Structure formats: C-alpha cells, structure tokens
Short mmCIF file of N, CA and C in Angstrom, two decimals:
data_model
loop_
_atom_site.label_atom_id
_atom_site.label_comp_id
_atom_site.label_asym_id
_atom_site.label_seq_id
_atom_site.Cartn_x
_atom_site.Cartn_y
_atom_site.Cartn_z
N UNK A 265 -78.70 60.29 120.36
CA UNK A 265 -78.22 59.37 119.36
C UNK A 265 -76.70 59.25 119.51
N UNK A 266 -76.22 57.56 119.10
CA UNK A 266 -74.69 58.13 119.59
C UNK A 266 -74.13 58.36 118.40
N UNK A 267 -72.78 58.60 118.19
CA UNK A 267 -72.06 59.61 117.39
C UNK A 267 -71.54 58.53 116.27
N UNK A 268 -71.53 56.93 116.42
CA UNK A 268 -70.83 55.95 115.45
C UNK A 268 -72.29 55.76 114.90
N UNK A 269 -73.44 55.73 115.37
CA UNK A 269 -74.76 55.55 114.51
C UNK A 269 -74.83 55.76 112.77
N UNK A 270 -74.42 56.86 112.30
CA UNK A 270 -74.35 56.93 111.08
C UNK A 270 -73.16 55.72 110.43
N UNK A 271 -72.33 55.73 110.89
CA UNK A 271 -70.97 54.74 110.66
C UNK A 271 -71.43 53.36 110.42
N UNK A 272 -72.61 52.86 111.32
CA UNK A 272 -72.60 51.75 111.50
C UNK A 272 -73.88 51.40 110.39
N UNK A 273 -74.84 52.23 110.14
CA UNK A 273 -75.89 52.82 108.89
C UNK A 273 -74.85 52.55 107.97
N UNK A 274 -73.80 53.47 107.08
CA UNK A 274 -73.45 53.01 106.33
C UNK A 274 -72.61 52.16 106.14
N UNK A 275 -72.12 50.93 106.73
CA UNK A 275 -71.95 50.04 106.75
C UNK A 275 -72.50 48.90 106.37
N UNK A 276 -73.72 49.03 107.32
CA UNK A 276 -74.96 47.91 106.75
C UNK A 276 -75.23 48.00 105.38
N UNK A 277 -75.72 49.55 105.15
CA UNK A 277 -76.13 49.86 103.58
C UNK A 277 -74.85 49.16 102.91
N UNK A 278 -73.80 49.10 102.82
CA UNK A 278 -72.68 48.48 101.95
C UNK A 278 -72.42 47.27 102.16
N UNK A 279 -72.77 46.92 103.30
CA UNK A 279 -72.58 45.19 103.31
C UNK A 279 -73.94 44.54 102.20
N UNK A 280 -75.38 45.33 102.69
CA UNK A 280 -76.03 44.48 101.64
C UNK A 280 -75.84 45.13 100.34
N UNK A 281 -75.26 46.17 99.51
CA UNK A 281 -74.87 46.72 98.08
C UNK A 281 -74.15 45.51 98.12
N UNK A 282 -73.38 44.87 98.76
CA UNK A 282 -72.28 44.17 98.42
C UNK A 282 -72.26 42.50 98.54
N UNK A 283 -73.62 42.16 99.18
CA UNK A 283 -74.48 41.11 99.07
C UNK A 283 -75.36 40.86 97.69
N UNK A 284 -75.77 42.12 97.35
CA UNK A 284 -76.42 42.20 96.24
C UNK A 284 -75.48 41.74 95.04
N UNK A 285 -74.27 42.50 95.37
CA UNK A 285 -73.43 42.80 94.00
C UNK A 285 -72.45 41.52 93.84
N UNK A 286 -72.91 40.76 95.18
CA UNK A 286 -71.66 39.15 95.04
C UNK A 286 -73.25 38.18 94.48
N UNK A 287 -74.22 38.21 94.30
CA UNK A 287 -75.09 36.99 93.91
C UNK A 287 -75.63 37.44 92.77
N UNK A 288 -75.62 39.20 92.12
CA UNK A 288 -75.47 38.81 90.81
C UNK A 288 -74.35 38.46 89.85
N UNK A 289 -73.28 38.86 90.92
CA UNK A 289 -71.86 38.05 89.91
C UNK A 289 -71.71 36.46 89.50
N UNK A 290 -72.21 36.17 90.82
CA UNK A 290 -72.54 34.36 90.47
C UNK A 290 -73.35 34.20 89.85
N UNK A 291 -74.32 34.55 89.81
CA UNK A 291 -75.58 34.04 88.83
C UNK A 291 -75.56 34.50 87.43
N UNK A 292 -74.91 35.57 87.30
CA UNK A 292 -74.12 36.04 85.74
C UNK A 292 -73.17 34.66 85.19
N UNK A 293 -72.28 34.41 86.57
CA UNK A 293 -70.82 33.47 85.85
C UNK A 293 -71.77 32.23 85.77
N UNK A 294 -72.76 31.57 86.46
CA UNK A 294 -73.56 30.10 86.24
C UNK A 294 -74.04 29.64 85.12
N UNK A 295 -75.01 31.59 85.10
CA UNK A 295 -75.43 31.59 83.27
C UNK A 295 -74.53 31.39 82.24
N UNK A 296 -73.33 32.02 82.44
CA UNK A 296 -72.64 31.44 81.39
C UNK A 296 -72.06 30.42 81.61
N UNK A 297 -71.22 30.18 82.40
CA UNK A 297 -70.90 28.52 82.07
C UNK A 297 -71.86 27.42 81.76
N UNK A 298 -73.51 27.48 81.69
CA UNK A 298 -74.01 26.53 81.39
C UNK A 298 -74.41 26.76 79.93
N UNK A 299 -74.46 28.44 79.55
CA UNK A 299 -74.90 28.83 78.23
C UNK A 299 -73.38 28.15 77.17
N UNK A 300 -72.18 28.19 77.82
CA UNK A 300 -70.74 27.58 77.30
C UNK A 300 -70.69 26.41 77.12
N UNK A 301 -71.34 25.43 78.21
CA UNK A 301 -71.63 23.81 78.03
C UNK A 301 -72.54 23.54 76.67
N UNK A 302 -73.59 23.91 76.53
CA UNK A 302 -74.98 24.20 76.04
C UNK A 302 -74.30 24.46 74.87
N UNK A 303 -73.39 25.22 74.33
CA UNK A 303 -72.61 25.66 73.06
C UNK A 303 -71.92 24.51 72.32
N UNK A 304 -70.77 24.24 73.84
CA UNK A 304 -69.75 23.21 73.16
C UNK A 304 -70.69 21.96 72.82
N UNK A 305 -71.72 21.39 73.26
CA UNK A 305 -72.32 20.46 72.92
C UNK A 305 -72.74 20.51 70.94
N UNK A 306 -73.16 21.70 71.21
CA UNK A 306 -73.52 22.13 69.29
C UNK A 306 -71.91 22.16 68.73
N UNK A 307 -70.89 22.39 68.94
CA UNK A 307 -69.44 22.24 68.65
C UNK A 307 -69.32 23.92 68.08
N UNK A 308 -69.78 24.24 69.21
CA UNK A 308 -69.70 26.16 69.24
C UNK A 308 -68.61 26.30 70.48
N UNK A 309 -67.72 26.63 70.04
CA UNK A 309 -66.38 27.14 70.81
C UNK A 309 -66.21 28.80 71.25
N UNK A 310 -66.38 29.26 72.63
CA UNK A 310 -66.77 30.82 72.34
C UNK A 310 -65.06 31.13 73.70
N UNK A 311 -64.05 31.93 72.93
CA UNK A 311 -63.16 32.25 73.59
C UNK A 311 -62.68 33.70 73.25
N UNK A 312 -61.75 33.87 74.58
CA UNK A 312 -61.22 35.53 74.26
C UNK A 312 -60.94 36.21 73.38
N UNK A 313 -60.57 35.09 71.98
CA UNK A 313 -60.17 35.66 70.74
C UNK A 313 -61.33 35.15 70.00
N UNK A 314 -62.28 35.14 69.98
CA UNK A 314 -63.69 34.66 69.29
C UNK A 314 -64.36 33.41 69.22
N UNK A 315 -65.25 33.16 68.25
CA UNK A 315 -66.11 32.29 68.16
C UNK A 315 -65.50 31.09 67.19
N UNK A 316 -65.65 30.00 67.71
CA UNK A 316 -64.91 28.84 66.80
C UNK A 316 -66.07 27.96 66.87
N UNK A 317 -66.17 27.66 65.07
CA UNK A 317 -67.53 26.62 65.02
C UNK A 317 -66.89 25.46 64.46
N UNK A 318 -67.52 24.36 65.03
CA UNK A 318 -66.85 22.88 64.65
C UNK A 318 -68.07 22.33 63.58
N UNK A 319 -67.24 21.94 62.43
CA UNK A 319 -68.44 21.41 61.38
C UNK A 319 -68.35 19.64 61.99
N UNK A 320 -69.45 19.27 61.83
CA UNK A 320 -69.74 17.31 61.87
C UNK A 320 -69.33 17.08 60.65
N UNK A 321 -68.72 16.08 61.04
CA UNK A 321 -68.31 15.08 59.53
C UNK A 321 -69.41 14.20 59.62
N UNK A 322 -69.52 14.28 57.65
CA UNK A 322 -69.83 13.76 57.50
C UNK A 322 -69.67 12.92 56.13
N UNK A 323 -69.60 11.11 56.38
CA UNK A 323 -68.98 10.44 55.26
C UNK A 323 -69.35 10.36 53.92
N UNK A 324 -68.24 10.40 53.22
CA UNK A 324 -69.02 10.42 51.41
C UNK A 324 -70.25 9.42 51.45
N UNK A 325 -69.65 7.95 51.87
CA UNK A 325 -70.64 7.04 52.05
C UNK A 325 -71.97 7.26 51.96
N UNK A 326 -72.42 8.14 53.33
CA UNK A 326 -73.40 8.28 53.77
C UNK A 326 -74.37 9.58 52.87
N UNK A 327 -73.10 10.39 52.40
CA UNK A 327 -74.06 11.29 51.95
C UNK A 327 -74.17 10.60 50.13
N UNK A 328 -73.47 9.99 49.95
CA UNK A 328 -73.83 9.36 48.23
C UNK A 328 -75.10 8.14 48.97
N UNK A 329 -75.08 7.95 49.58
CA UNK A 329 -76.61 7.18 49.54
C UNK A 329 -77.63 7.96 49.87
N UNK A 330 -77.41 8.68 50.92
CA UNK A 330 -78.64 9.74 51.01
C UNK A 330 -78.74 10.79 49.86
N UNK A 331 -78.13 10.96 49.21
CA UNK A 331 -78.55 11.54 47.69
C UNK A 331 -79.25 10.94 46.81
N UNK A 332 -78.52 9.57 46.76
CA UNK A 332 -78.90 8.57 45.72
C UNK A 332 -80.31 8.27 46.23
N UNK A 333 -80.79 7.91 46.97
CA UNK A 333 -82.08 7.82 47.74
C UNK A 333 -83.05 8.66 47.63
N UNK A 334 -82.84 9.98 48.11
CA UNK A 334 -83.80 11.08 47.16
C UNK A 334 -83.71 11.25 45.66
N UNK A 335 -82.80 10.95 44.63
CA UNK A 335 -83.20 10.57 43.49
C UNK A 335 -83.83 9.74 42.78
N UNK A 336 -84.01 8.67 43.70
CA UNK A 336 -84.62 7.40 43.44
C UNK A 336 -85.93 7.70 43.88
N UNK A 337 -86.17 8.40 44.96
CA UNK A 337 -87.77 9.17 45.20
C UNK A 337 -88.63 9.76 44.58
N UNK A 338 -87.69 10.76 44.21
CA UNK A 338 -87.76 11.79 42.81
C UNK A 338 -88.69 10.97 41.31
N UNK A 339 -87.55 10.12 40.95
CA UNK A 339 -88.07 9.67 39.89
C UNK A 339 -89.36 8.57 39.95
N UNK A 340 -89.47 7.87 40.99
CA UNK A 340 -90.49 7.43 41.27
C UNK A 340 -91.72 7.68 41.57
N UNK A 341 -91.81 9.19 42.05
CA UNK A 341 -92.68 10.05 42.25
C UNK A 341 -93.45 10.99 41.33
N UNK A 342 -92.34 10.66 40.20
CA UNK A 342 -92.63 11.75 38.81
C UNK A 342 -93.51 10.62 37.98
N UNK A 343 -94.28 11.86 36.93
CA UNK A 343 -95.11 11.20 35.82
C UNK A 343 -94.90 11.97 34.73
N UNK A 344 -94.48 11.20 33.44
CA UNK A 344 -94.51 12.02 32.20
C UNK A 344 -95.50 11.50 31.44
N UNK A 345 -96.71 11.85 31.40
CA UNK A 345 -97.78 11.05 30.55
C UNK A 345 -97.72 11.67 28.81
N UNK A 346 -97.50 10.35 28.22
CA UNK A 346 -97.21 10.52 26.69
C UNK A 346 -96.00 11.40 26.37
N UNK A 347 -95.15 10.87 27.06
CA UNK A 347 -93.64 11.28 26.83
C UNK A 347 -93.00 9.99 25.88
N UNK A 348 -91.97 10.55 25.10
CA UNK A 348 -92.47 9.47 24.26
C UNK A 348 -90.41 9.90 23.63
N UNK A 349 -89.46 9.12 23.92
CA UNK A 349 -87.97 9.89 23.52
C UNK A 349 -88.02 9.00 21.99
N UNK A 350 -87.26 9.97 21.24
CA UNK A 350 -86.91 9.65 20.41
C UNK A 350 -85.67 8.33 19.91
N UNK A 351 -84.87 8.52 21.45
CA UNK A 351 -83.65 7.51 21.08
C UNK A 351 -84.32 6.31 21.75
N UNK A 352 -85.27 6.15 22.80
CA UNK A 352 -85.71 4.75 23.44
C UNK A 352 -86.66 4.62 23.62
N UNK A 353 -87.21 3.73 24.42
CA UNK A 353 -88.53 3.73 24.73
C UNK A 353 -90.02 3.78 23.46
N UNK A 354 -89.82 3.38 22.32
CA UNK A 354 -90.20 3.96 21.21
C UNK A 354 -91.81 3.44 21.31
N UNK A 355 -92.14 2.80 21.99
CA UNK A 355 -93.28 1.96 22.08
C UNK A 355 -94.69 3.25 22.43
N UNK A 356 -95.44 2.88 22.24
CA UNK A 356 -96.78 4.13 23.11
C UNK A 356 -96.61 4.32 24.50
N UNK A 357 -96.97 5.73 25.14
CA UNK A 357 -96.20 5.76 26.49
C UNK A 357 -97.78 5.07 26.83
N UNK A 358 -97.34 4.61 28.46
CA UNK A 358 -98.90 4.04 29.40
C UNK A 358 -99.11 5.03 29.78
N UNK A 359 -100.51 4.88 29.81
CA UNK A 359 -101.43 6.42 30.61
C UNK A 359 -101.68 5.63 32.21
N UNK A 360 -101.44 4.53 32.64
CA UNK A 360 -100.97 3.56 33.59
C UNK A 360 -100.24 4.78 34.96
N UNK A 361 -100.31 3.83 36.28
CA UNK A 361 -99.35 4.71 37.36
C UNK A 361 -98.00 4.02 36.48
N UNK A 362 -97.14 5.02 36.70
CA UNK A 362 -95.57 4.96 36.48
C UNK A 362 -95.03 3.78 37.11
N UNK A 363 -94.30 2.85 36.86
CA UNK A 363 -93.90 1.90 37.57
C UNK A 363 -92.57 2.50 38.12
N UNK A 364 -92.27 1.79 39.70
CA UNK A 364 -91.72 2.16 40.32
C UNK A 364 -90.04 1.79 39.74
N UNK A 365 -89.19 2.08 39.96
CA UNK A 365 -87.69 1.81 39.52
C UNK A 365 -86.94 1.66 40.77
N UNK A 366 -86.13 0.62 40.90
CA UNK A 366 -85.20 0.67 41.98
C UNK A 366 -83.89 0.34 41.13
N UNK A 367 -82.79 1.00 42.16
CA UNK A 367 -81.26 1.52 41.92
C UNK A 367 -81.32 0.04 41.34
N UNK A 368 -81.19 -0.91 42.86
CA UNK A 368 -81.25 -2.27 42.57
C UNK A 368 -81.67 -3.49 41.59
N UNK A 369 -81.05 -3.69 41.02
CA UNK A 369 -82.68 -4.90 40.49
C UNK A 369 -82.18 -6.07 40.73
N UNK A 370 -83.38 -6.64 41.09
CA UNK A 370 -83.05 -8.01 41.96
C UNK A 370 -83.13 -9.01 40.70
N UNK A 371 -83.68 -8.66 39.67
CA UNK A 371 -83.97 -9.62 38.50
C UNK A 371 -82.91 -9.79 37.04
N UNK A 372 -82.01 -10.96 36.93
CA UNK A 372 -81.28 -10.86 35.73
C UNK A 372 -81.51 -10.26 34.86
N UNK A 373 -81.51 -11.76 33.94
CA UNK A 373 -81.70 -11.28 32.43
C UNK A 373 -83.31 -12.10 32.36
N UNK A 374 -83.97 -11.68 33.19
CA UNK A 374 -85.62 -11.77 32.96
C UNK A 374 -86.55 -10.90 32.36
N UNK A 375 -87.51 -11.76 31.73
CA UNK A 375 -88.24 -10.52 31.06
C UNK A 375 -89.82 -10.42 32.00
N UNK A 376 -90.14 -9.31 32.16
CA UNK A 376 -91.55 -9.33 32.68
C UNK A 376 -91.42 -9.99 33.90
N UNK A 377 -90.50 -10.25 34.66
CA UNK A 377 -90.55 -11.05 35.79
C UNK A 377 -90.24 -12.61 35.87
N UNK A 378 -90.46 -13.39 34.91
CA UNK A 378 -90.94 -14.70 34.94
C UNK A 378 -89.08 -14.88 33.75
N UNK A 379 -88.64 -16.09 34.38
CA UNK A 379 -87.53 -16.60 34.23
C UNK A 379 -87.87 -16.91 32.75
N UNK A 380 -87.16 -17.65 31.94
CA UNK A 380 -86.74 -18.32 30.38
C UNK A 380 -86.42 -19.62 30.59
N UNK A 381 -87.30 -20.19 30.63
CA UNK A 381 -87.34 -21.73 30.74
C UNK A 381 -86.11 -22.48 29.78
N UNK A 382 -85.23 -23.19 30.42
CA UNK A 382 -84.33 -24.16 29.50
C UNK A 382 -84.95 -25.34 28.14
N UNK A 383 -84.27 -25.07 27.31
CA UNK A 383 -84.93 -25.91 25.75
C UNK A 383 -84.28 -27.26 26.46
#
C-alpha cells in the first residue's frame, strides 16, 4: 500500500463532508428566502432586530357600510312576535313574516306604496 493512501482517503472523506455541508447551506438559505417572500407578501417583515407586522388599511368608508350592512341583515332577519312599544307602533303587532326594512327608501311621502293622487 503506498504511504499517501490514507492522505488521499481523508481527503475524499472531507471533500464529500464538505459537499454535503455546501447543499445543505443552500437549501437552508432558498428555504428562507422564499419563506421571507411568502411573509412580506402577508406584510410580515422578519429582520435582525425582529418581527415587523404591517396592518392593511382600511377606509372608514368601507368599513361604515360594511357595518351598516350587517345591521340591516340583522334586523331583517329578526322577529318580535307581539312586541308591541309603548311609545310607537301602538297598533296590534302582525303574527305575518316581518317586513323587510331598507337603510334606503326609495318611496316619499307615500303611503302603502301607491302615490296620493292630486285634488
């Protein structure tokens, strides 16, 4: 056997430790830079001095109608059978479906639907 044989043994053994140890470093740094993309997209900021979260705006506008909208659901969805207030409504309650209410009303000063004919 010649005398560099072992030399050249551990060599090989360290070139592939060191094949090994360069393609899990890349595949560690890939994972994260795509797990970092993948973040900033959610407006998750991740740096040496910590984690920075970005809130979405969002406009009064949008959220006073989307409120107003589920309240308008709400009450349309509800039933008070033989509810009966003391300050309004004084009439017998309907045992009837609830009529629907919108924010809107498309109708003046009409009663029951049907206009007031001119004298």
């Amino acid at each position: 056997m010649h005398p560099l044989a072992p030399l050249l043994i551990l060599f090989t053994i360290l070139g592939v430790l060191a094949f090994i140890g360069y393609a899990v470093y890349t595949i560690s740094n890939d994972i994260a830079d795509k797990t970092s993309k993948k973040m900033q997209k959610k407006n998750i900021l991740v740096t040496k001095d910590g984690m920075k979260v970005g809130v979405k705006e969002v406009k009064e506008e949008s959220y006073v109608d989307t409120t107003q909208s589920f309240l308008v659901k709400a009450w349309n969805y509800s039933t008070w059978p033989a509810y009966k207030s003391r300050l309004w409504n004084q009439q017998e309650a309907e045992h009837d479906q609830p009529k629907h209410r919108s924010p809107f009303s498309r109708h003046g000063s009409t009663s029951n639907g049907v206009s007031k004919a001119k004298a």
